[in-house]
Short mmCIF file of C-alpha atoms in Angstrom, two decimals:
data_model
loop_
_atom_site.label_atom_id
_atom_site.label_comp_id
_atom_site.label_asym_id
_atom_site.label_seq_id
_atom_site.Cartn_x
_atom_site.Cartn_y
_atom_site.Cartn_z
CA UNK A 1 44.32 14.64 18.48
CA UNK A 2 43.33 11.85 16.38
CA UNK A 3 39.32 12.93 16.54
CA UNK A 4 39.96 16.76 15.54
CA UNK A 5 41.70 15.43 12.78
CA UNK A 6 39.02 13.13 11.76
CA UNK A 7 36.69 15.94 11.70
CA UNK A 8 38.37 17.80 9.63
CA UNK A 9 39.26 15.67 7.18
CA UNK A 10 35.47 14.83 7.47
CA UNK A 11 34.80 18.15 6.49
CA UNK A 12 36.97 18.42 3.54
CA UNK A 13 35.85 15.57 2.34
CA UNK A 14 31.91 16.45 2.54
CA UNK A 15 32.45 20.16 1.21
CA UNK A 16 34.25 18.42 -1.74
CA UNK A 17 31.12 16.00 -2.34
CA UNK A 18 28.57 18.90 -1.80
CA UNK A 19 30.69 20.65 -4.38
CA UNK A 20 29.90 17.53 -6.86
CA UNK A 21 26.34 17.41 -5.85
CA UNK A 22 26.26 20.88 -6.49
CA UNK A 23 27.26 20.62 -10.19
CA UNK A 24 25.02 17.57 -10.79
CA UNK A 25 22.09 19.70 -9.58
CA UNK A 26 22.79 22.47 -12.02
CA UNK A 27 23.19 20.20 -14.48
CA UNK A 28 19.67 18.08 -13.92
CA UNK A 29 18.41 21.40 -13.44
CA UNK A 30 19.70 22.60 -16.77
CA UNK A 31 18.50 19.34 -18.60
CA UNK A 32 15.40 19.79 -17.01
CA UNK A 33 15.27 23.67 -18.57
CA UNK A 34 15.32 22.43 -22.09
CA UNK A 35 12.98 20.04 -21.43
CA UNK A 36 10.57 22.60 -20.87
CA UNK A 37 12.09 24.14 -23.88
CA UNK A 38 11.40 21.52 -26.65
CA UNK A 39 7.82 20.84 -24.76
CA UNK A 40 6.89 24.77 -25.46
CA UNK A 41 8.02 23.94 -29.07
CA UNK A 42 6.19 20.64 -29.63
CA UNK A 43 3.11 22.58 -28.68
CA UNK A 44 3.52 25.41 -31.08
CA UNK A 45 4.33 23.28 -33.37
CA UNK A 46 1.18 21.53 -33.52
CA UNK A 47 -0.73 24.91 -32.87
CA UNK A 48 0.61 26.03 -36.03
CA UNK A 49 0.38 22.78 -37.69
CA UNK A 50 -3.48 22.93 -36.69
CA UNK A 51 -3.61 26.75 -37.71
CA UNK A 52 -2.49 26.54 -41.71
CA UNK A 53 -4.24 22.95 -41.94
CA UNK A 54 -0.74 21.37 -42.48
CA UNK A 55 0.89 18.71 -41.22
CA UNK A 56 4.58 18.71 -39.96
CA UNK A 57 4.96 15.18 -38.89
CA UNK A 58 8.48 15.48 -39.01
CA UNK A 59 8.91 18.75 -37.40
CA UNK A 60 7.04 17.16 -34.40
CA UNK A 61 8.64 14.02 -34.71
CA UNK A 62 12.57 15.65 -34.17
CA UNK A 63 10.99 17.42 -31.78
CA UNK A 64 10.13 14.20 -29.93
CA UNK A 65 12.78 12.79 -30.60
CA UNK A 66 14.75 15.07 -29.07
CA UNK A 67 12.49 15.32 -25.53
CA UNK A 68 12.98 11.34 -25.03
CA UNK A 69 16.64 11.83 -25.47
CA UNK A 70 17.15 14.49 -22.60
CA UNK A 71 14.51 12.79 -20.30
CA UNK A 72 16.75 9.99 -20.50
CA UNK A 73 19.83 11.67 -19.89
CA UNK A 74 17.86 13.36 -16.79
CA UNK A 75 17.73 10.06 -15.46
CA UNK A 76 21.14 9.03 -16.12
CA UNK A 77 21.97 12.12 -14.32
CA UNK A 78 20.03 11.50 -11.63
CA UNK A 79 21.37 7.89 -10.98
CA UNK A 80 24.97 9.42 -11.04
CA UNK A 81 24.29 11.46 -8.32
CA UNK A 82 22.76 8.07 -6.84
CA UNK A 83 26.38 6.04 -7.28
CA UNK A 84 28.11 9.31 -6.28
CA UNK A 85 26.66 9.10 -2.93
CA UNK A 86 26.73 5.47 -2.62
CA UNK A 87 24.86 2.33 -3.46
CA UNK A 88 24.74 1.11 -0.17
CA UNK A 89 23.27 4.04 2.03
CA UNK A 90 22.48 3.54 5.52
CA UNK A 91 20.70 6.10 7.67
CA UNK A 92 19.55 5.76 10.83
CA UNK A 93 16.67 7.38 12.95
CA UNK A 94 16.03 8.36 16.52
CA UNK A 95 12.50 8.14 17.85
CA UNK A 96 11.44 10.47 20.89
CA UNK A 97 10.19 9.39 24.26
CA UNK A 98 6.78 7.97 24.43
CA UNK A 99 4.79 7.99 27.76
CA UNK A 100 4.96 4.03 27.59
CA UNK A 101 8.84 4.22 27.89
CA UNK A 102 8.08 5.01 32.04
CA UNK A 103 11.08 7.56 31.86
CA UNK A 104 11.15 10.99 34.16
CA UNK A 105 10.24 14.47 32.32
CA UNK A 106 13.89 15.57 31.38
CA UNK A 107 15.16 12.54 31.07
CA UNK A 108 18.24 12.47 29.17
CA UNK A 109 18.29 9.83 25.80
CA UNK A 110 20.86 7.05 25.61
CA UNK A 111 21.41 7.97 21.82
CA UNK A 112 21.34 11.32 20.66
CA UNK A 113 22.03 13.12 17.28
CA UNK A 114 25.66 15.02 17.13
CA UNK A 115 25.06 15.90 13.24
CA UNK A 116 23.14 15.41 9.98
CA UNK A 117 25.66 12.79 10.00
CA UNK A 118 26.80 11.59 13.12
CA UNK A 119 25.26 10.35 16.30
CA UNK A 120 26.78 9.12 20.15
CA UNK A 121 25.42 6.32 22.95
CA UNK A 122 25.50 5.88 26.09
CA UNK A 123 24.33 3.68 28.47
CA UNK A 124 24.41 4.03 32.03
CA UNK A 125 28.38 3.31 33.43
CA UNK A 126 29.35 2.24 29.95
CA UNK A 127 31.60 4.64 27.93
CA UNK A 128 30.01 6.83 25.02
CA UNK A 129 30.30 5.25 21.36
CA UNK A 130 30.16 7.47 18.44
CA UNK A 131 28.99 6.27 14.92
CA UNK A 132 28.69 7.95 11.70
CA UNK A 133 26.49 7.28 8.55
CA UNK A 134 24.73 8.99 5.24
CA UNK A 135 22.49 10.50 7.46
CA UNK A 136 21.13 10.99 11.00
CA UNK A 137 17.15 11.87 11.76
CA UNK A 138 16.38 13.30 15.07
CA UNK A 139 13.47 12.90 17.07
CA UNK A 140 12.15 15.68 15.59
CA UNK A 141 12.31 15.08 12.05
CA UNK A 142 9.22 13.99 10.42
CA UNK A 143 8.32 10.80 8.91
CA UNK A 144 7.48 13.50 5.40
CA UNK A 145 11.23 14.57 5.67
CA UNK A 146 12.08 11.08 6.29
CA UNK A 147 10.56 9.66 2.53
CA UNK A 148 11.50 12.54 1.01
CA UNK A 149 15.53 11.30 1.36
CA UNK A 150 14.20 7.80 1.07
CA UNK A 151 12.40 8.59 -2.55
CA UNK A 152 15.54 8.67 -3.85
CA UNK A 153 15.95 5.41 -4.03
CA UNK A 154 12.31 5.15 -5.22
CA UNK A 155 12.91 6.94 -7.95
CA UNK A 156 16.36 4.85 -9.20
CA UNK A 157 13.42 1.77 -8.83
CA UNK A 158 11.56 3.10 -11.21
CA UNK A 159 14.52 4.29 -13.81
CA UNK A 160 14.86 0.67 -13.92
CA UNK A 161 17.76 -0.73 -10.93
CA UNK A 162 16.83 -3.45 -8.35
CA UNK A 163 16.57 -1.65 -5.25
CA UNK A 164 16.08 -2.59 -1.55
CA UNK A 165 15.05 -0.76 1.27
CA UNK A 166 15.55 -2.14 4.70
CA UNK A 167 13.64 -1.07 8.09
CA UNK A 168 15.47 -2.19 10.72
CA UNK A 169 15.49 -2.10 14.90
CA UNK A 170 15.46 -3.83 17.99
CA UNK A 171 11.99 -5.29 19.07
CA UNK A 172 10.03 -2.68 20.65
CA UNK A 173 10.87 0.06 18.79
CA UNK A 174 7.52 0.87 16.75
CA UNK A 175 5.75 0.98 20.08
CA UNK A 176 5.22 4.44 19.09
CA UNK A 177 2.86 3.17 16.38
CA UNK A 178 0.51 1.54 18.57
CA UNK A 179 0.23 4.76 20.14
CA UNK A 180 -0.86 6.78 16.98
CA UNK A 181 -2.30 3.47 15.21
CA UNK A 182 -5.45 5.35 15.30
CA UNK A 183 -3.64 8.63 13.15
CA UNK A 184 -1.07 7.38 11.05
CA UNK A 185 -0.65 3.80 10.97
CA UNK A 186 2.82 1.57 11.39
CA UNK A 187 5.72 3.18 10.25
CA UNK A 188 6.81 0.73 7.83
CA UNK A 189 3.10 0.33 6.60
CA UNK A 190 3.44 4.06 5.50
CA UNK A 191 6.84 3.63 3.81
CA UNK A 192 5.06 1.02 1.46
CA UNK A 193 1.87 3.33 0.76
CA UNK A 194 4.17 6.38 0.24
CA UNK A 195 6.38 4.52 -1.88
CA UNK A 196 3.34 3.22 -3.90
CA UNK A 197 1.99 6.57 -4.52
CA UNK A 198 5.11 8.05 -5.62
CA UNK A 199 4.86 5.14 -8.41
CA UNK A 200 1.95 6.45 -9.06
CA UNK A 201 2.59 9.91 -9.58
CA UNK A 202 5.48 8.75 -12.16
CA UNK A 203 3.27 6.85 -13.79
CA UNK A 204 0.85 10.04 -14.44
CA UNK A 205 3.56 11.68 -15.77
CA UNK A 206 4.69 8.81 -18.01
CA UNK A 207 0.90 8.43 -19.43
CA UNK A 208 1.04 11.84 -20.52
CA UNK A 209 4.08 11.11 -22.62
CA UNK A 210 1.99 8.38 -24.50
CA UNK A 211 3.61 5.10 -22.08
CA UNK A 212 1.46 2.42 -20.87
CA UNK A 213 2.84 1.20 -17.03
CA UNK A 214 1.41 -1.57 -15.46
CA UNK A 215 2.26 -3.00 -11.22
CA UNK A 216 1.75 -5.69 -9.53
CA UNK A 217 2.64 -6.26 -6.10
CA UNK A 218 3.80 -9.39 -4.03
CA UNK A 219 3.76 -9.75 0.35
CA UNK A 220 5.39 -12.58 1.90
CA UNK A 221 7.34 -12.94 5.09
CA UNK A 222 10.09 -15.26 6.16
CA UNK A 223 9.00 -17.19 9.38
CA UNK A 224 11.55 -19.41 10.72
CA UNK A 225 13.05 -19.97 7.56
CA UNK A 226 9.58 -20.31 5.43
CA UNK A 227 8.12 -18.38 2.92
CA UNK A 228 4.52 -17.38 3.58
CA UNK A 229 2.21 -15.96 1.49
CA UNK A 230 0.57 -12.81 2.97
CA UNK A 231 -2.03 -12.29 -0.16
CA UNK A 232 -3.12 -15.32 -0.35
CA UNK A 233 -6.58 -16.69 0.08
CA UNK A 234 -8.03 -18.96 2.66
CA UNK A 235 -6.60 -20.19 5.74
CA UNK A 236 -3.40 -21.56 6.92
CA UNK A 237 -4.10 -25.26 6.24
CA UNK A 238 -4.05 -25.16 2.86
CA UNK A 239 -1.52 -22.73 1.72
CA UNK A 240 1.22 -24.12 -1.17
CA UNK A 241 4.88 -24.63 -0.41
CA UNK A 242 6.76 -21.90 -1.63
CA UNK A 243 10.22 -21.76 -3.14
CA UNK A 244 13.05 -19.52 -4.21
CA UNK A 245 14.10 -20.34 -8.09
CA UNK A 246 16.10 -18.94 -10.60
CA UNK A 247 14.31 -18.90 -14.35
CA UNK A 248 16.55 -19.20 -17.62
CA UNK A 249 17.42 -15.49 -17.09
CA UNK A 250 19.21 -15.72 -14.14
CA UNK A 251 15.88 -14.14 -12.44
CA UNK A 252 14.51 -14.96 -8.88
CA UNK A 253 10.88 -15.73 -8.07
CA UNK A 254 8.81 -17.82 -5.56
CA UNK A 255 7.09 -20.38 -6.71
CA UNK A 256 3.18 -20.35 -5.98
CA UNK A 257 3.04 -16.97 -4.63
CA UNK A 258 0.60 -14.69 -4.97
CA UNK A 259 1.09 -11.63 -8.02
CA UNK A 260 -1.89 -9.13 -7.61
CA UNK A 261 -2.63 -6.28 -10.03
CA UNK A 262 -2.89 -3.08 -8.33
CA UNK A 263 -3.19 0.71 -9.23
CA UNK A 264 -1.26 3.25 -7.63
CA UNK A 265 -3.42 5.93 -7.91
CA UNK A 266 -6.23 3.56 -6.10
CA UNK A 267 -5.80 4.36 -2.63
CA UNK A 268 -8.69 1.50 -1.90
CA UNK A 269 -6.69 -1.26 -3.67
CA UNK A 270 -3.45 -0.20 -2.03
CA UNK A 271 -5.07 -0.15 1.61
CA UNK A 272 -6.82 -3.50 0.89
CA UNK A 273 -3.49 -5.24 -0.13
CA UNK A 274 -1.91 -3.86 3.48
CA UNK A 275 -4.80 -5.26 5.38
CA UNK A 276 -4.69 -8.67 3.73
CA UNK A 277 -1.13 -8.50 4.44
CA UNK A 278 -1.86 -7.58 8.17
CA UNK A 279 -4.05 -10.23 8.30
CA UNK A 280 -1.54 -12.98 8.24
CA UNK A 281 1.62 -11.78 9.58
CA UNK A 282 3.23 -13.34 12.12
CA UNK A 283 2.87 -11.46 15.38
CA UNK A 284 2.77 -12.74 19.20
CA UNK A 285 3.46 -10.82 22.79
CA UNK A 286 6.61 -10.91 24.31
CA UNK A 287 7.68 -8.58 27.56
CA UNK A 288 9.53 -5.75 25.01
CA UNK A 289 6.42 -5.73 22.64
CA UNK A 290 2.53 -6.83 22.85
CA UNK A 291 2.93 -6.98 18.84
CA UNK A 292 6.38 -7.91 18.15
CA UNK A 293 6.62 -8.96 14.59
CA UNK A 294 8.35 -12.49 14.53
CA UNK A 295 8.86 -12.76 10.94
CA UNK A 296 11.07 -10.65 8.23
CA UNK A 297 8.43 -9.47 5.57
CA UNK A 298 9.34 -8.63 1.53
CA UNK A 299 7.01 -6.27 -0.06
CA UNK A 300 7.62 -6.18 -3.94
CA UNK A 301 6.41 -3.79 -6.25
CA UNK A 302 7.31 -5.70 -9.90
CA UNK A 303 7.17 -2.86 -12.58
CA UNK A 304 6.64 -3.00 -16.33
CA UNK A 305 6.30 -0.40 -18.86
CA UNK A 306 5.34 0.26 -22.58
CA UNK A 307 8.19 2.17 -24.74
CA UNK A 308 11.48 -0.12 -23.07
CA UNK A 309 12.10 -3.51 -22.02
CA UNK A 310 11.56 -2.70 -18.44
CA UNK A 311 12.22 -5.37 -15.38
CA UNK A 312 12.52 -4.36 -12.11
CA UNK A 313 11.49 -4.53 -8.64
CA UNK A 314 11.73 -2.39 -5.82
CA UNK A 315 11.76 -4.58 -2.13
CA UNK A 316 10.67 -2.91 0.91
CA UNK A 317 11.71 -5.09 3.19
CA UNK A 318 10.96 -4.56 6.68
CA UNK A 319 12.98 -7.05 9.27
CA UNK A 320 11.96 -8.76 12.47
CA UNK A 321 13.31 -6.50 15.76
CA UNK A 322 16.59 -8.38 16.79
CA UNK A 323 15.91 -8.85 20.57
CA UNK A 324 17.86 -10.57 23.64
CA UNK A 325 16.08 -13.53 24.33
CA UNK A 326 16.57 -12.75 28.16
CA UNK A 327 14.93 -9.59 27.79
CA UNK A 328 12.12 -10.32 25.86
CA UNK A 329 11.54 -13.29 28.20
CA UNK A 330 10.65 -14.98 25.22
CA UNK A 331 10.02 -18.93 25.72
CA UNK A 332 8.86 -22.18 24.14
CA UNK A 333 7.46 -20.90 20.17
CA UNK A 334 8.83 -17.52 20.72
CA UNK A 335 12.04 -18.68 21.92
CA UNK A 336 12.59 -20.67 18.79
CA UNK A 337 11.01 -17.30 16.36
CA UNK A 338 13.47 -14.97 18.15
CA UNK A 339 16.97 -17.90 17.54
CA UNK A 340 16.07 -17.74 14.05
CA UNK A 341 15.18 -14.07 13.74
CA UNK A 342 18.82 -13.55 15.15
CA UNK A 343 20.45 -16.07 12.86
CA UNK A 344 19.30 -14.90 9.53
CA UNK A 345 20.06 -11.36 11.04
CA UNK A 346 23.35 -12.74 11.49
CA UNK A 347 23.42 -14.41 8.01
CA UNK A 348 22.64 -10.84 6.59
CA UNK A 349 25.30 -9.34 8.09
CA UNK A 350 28.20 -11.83 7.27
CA UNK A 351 27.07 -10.92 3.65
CA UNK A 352 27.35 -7.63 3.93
CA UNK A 353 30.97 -7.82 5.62
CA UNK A 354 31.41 -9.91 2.75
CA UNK A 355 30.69 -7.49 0.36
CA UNK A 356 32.39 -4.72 2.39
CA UNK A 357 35.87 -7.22 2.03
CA UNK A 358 35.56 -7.76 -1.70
CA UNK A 359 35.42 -11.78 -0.60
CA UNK A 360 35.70 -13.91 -3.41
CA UNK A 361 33.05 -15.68 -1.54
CA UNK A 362 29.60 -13.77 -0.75
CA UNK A 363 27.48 -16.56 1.61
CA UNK A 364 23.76 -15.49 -0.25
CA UNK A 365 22.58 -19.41 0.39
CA UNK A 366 22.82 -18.97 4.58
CA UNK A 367 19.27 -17.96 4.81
CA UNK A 368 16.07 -17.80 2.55
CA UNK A 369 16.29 -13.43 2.82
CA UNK A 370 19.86 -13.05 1.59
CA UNK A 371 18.82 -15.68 -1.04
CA UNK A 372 15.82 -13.98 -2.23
CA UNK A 373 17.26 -10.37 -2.27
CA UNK A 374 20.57 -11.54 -3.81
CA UNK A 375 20.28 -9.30 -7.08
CA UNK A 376 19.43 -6.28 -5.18
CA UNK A 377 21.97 -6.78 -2.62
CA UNK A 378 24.65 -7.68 -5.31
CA UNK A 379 26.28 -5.81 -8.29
CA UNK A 380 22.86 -5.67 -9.75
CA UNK A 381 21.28 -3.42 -7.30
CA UNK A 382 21.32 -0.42 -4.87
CA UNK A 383 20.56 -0.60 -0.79
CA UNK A 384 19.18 1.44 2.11
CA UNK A 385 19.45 0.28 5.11
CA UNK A 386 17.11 2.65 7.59
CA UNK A 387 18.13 1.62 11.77
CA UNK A 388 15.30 2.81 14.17
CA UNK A 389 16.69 3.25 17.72
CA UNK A 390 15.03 3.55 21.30
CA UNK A 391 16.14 6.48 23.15
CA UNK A 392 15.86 4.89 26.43
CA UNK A 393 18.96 3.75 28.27
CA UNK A 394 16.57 -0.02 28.89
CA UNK A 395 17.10 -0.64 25.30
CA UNK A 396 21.12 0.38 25.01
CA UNK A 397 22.15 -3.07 24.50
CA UNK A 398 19.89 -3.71 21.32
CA UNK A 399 20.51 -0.04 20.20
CA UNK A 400 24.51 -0.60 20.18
CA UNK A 401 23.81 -4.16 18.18
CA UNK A 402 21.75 -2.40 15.80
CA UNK A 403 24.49 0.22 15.39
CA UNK A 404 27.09 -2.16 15.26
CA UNK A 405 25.45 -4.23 12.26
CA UNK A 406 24.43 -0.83 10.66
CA UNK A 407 28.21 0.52 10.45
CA UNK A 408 28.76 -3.38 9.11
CA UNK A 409 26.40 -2.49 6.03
CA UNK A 410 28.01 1.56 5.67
CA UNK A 411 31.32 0.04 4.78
CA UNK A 412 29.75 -1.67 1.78
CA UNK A 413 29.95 -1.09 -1.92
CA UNK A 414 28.26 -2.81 -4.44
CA UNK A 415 29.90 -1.83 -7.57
CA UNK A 416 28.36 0.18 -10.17
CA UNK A 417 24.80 -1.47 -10.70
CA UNK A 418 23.42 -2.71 -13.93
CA UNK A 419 20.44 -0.68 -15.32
CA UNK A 420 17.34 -3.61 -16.35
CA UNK A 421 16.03 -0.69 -18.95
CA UNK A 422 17.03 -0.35 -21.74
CA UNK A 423 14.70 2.68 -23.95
CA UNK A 424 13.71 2.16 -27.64
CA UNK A 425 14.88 5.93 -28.76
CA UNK A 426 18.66 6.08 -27.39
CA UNK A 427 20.41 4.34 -30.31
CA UNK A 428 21.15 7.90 -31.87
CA UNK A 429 22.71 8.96 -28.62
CA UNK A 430 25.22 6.00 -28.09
CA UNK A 431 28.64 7.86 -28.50
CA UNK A 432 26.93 10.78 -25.76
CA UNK A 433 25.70 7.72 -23.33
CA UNK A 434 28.97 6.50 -23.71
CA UNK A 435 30.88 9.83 -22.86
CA UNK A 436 28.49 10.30 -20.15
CA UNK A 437 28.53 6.64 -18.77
CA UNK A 438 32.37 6.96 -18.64
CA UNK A 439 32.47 10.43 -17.07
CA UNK A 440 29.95 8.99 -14.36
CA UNK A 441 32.11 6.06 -13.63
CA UNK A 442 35.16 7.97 -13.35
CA UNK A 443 33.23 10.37 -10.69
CA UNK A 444 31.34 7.87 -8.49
CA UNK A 445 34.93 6.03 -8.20
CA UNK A 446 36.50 8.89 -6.81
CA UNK A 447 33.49 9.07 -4.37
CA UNK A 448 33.72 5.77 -3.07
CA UNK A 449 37.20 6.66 -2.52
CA UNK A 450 36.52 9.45 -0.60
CA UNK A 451 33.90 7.72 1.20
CA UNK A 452 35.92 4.47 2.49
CA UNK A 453 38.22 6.91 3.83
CA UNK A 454 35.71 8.05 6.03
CA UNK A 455 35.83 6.54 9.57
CA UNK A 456 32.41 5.26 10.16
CA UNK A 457 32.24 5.11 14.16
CA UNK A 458 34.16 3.54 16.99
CA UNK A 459 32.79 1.06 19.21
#
């Protein structure tokens, strides 16, 4: 029927893209080859140079030269493979049973993995609903495995796009990490801290190479429609107003907030910005969670470097657990936290339908998060949206929302982004960048093709 045909157009249509991905890998891999190449020569070079007490400034220099060049075109590379596979990515992730959840040994889950790909729900007397998206974690899979697809879009951060990465799930979800507080930490605390150091290991690398790469970090959250501060100093009485403007660039900041200077390599500055930041978040108790966040937070690495006119940002933004207020038995304070956690949710995703229509119209202004992550979540940028889902059949209702809103966001595109680098030693290189932009373009358009004629779920 219609479903077997689905499938197998699904599977055309992925062995064609792994074919793609294939060649891009032997290509990086190839570019990476004669990296290694010119290195081993830039080093004899200056052995012999050393050797016969003569200088071959020139010979080095080329040599050089020539290194920057592919490194660059390594990360072009790289970044097609990115748009080839989508600039809006969604994935979504299963956790397993915890002993909290009260369920029976052999209990069966409500949401289960059917592929890398692909996963089905079911609640109770309800019929199944199937959804599809970039990728599908079981319980199983480790949070390691986890970053390692997620440093992807790391990486495209630091080659100089506005990325976003969202956490997203119903309230209740990370119950798991006040289990294993003690061991690993919250799960969206370790996403920042992993992200951080693989900054720092690229900016190692870079320091070898001669750069100079600096970071500072931001933490707010977004608590019934107000900016808050999460680094800053004192208590809550006398804490600034804070607002979103736009500079003579067309750049957003917040006014007043907080910009500290941190290390990546400094695991003791890193853990002292999360506990500042844990400090003042906005937490209370409701019946689904005894620490349900009540806020969205925005952690912002803002990244500069020596050697190009570098601006960028990468947001980890981790958003309040959408809950039923009849659930959560959430009254009074919390009542009012959870109707505006659910409306900017709801703001979100009219702009990413918008987006997913091509409207003419894309309604950023609806709440202070689509404001604020605007450039990231426009032409300018590149997206991951991670859902977290319960297992248990208690939570189906919030787990088919949060599927719902994800398969919302997997029918987006955002264009090809704009790169905010732009490197000192590529003028030479112009007609190749140009061949190689145009060659990309043509490649990641016949993706997106192929992937909007995916069907991304029935509900």
């Amino acid at each position: 029927g219609l479903e077997s045909e689905r499938d197998a157009l699904k599977e055309a249509m992925t062995s064609e893209e792994f074919k793609h991905k294939a060649h891009d890998a032997e290509e990086i891999a190839r570019l990476r080859g004669e990296v290694e190449v010119l290195k081993e020569k830039l080093a004899n070079a200056e052995l012999r140079s050393a050797a016969f007490g003569e200088k071959s400034a020139e010979d080095v220099g080329e040599l050089e030269r020539q290194l920057n060049l592919l490194k660059t075109e390594r990360r072009k590379m790289f970044n097609v493979i990115q748009e080839l596979r989508g600039n809006v990515r969604v994935f979504a992730r299963i956790r397993p049973f915890l002993p909290n959840d009260g369920v029976d040994e052999g209990a069966v889950p409500a949401v289960e993995p059917r592929s890398e790909f692909a996963l089905k729900i079911k609640g109770g007397e309800s019929k199944e609903h199937k959804f599809s998206f970039d990728k599908v974690f079981a319980p199983s899979v480790s949070q390691e495995k986890v970053f390692e697809e997620v440093s992807e879009f790391v990486q495209s951060a630091l080659d100089g796009y506005n990325v976003c990465l969202f956490s997203y799930g119903q309230t209740g979800w990370k119950r798991e990490d006040a289990h294993d507080a003690g061991k690993r930490g919250r799960s969206d605390e370790r996403n920042h801290t992993e992200a951080i150091q693989q900054v720092g290991n690229y900016k190692t690398n870079l320091e070898k190479d001669g750069w100079t790469y600096n970071m500072q970090v931001s933490f707010l959250e977004i608590y019934n429609e107000t900016i808050k501060d999460l680094l800053r100093e004192g208590d809550h009485g006398d804490k600034p107003k804070h607002e979103i403007k736009v500079d003579g660039n067309g750049r957003r900041y917040v006014t007043e907030l907080v910009m500290r200077d941190m290390d990546p390599n400094n695991e003791e500055e890193v853990e002292a910005v999360m506990r500042q930041a844990a400090k003042h978040r906005s937490v209370a108790s409701t019946d689904m969670n005894a620490v349900s966040s009540r806020s969205h937070s925005v952690f912002t690495l803002h990244l500069t470097a020596s050697n190009a006119k570098l601006k960028q940002k990468l947001n980890l933004v981790d958003l309040a657990g959408s809950e039923r207020i009849e659930r959560s038995g959430a009254t009074g304070q919390r009542q009012k936290e959870a109707v505006s956690i659910n409306k900017s949710l709801s703001s979100l995703t009219t702009v990413f339908t918008a987006i997913g229509n091509k409207s003419g119209h894309v309604p950023f202004r609806d709440s202070k998060l689509t404001y604020l992550l605007q450039p990231s979540l426009s032409g300018d940028g590149k997206t991951l949206m991670m859902v977290n889902l319960s297992p248990t059949s208690e939570s189906f209702g919030e787990s088919l929302c949060s599927l719902r809103f994800a398969q919302a966001v997997n029918k987006c595109e955002l264009g090809k982004p704009k790169k905010s680098i732009e490197d000192n030693d590529v003028g030479s290189s112009s007609s190749s960048s140009s061949s190689s932009s145009s060659s990309s373009n043509s490649m990641a358009s016949s993706a997106r093709g192929r992937r909007n004629t995916e069907t991304r779920g029935s509900a």
